[in-house]
Short mmCIF file of N, CA and C in Angstrom, two decimals:
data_model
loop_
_atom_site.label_atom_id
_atom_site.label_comp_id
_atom_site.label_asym_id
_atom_site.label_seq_id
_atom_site.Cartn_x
_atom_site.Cartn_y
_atom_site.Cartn_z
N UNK F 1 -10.05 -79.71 99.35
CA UNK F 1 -10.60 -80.29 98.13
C UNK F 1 -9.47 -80.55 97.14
N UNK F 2 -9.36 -81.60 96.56
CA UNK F 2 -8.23 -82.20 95.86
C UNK F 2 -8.50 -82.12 94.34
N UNK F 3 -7.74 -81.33 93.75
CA UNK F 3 -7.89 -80.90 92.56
C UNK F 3 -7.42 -81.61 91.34
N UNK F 4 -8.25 -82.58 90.71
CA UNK F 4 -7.44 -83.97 89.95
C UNK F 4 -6.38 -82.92 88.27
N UNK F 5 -5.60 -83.56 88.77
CA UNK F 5 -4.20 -83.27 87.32
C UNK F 5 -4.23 -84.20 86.87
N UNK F 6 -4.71 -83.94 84.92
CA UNK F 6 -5.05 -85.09 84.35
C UNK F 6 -3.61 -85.11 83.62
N UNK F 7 -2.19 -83.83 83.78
CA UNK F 7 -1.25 -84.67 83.19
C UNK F 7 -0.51 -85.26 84.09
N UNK F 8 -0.75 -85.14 85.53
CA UNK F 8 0.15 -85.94 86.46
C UNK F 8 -0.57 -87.50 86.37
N UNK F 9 -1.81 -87.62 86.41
CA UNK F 9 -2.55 -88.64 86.35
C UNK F 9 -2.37 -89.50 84.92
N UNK F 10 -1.69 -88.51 83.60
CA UNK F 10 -1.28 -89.44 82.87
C UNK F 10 -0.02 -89.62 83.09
N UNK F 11 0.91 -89.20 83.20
CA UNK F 11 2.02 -89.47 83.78
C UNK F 11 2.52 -90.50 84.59
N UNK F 12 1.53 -90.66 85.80
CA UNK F 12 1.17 -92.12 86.95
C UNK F 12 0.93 -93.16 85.84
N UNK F 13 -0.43 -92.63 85.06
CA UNK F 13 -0.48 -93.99 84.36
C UNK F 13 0.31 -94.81 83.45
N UNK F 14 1.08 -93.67 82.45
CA UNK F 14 2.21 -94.09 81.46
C UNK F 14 3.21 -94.86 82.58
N UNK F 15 3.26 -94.19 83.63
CA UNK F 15 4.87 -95.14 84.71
C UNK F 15 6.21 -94.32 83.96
N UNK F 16 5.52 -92.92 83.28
CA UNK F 16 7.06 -92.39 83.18
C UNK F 16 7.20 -90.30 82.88
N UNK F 17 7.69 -89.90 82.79
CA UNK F 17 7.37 -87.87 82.76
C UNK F 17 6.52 -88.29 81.34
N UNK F 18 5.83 -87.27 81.60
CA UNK F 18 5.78 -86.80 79.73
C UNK F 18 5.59 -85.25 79.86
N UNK F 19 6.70 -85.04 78.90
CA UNK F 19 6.85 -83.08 78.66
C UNK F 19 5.80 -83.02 77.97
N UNK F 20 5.58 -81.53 77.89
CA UNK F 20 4.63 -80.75 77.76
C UNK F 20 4.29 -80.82 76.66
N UNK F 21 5.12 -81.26 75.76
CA UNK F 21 4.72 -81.02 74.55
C UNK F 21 4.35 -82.12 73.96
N UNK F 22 4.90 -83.38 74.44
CA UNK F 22 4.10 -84.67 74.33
C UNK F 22 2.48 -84.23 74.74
N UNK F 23 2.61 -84.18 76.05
CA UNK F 23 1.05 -83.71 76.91
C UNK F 23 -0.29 -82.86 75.36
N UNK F 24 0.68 -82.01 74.88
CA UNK F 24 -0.31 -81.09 74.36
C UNK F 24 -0.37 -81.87 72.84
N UNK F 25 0.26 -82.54 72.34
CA UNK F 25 -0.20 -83.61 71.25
C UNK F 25 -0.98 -84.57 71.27
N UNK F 26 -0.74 -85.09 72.55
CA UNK F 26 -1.18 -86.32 72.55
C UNK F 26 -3.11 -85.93 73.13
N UNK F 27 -3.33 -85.04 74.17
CA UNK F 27 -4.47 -84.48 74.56
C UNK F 27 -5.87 -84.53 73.18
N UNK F 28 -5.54 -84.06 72.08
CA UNK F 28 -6.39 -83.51 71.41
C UNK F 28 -6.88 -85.31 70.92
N UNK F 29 -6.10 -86.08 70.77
CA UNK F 29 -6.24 -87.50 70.27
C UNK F 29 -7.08 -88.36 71.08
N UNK F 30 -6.72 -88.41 72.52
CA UNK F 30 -7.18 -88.64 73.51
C UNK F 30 -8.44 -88.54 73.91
N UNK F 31 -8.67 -87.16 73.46
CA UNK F 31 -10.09 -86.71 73.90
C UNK F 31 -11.15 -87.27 72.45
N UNK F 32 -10.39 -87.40 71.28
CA UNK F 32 -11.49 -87.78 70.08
C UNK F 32 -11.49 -89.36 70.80
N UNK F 33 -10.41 -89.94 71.05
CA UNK F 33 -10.77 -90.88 71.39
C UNK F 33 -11.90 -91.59 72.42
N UNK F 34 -11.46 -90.66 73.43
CA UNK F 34 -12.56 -90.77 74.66
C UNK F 34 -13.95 -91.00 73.96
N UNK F 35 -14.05 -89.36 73.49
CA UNK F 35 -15.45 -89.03 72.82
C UNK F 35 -16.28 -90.21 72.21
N UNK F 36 -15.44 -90.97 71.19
CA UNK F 36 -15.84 -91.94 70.19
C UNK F 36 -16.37 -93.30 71.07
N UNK F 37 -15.46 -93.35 72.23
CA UNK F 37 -15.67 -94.53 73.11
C UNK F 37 -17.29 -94.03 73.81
N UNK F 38 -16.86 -92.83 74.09
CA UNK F 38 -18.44 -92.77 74.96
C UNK F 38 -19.65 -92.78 73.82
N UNK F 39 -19.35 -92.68 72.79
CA UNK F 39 -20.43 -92.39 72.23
C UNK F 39 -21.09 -93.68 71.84
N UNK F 40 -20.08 -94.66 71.02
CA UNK F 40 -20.12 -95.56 70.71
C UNK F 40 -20.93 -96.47 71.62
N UNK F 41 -20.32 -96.40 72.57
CA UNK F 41 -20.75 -97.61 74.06
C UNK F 41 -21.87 -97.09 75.05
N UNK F 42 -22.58 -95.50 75.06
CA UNK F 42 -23.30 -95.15 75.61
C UNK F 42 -22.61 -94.88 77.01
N UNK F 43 -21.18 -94.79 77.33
CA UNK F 43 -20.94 -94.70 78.79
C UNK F 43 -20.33 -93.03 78.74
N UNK F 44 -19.84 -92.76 80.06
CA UNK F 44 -19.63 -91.30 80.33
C UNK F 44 -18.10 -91.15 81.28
N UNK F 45 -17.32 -91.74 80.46
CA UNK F 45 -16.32 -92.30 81.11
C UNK F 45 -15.25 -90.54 81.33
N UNK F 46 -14.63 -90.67 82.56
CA UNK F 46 -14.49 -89.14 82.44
C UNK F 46 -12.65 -88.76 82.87
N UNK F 47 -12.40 -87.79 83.23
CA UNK F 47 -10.91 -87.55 83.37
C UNK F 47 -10.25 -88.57 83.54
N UNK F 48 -10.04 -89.39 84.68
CA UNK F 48 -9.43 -90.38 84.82
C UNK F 48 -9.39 -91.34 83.69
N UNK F 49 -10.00 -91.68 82.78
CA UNK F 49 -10.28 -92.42 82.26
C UNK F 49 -9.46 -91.76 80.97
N UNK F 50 -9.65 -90.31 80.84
CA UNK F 50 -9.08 -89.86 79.85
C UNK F 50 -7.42 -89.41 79.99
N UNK F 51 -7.07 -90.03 81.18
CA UNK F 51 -5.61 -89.63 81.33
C UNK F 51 -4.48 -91.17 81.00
N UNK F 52 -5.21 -92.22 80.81
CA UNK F 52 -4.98 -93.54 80.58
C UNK F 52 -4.85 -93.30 79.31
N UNK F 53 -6.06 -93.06 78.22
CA UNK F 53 -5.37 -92.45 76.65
C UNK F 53 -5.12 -91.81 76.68
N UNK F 54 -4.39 -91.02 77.38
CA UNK F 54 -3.18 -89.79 77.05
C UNK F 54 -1.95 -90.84 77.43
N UNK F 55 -2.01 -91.10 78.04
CA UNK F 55 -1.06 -92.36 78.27
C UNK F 55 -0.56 -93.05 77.53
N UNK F 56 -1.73 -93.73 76.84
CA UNK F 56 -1.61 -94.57 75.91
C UNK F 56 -1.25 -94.28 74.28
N UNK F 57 -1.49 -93.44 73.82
CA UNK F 57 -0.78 -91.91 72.84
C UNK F 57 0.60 -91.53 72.98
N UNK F 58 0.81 -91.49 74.61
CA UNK F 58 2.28 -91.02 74.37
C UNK F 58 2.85 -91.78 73.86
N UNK F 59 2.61 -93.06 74.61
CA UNK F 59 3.61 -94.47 74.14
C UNK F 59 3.26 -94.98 72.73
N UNK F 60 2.23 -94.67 71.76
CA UNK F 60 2.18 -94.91 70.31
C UNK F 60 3.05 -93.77 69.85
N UNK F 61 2.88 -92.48 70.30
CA UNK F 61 4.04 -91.42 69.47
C UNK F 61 4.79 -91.98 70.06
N UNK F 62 5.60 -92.21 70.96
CA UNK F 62 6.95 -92.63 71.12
C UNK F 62 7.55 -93.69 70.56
N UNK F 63 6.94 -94.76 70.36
CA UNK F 63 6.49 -96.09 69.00
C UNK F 63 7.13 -95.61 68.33
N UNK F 64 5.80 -94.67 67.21
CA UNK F 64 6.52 -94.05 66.25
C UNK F 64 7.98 -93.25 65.92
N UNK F 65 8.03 -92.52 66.31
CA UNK F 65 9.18 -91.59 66.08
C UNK F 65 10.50 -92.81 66.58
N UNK F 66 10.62 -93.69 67.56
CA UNK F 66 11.64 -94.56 67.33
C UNK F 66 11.50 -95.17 66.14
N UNK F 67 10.55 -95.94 65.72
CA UNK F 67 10.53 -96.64 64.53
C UNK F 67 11.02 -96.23 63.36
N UNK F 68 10.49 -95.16 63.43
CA UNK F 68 11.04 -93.47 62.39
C UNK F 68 12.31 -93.50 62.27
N UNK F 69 12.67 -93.35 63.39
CA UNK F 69 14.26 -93.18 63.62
C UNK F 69 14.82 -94.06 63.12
N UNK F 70 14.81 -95.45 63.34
CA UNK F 70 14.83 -96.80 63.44
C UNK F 70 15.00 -96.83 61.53
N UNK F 71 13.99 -96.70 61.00
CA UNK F 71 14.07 -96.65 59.23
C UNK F 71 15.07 -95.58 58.97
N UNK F 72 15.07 -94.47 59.11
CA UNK F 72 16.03 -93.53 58.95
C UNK F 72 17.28 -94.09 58.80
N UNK F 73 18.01 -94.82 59.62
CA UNK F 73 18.83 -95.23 60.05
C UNK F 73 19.23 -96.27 59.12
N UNK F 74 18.56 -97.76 59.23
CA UNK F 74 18.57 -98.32 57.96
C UNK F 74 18.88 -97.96 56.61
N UNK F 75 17.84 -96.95 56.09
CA UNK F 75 17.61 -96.36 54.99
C UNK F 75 18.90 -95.94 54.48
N UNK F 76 19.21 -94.86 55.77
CA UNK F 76 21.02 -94.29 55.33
C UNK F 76 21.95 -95.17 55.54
N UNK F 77 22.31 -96.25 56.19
CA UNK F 77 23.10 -97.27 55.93
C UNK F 77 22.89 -98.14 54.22
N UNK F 78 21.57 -98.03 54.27
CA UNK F 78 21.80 -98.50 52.74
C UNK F 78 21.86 -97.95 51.38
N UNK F 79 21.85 -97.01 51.62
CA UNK F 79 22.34 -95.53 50.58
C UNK F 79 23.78 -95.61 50.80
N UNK F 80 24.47 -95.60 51.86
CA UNK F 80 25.65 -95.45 51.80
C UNK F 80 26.42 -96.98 51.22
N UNK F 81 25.60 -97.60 51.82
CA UNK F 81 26.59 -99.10 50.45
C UNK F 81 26.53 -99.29 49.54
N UNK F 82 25.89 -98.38 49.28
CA UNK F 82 25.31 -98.32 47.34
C UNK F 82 26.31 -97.42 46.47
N UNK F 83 26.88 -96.07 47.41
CA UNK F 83 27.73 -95.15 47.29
C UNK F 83 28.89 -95.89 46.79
#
């Protein structure tokens, strides 16, 4: 009997690792999300389904925090020509 891993299964789906600690951020989002979808739409959409938005979470935090980075970066380049 084949025991489904919903972070290897997000992992497959992203097309890349995600550490653990991505995994355990992104999970709690995932699942409001799920929730809202099933509720909304009347369907019962289930693990698999919920390892695609975990998926899809990692790659918005990862978005973010480059972008983050990304302004940071800017920001202190233009503080420093002001210097």
């Amino acid at each position: 009997m084949d025991v489904f891993d919903l972070h290897t299964a997000a992992e497959e789906s992203a097309g890349t690792p995600i550490s653990k600690e991505e995994y355990r951020l992104a999970l709690p989002a995932a699942r409001h999300k799920m929730e809202y979808i099933n509720d909304l739409n009347g369907t019962r959409h289930s693990e698999p389904y919920l390892a695609i938005l975990i998926a899809e979470t990692v790659r918005a935090q990862r978005l973010t925090q480059y972008l983050n980075a990304l302004y940071d970066l800017r920001e202190q380049a233009r503080l420093e020509s002001l210097a």
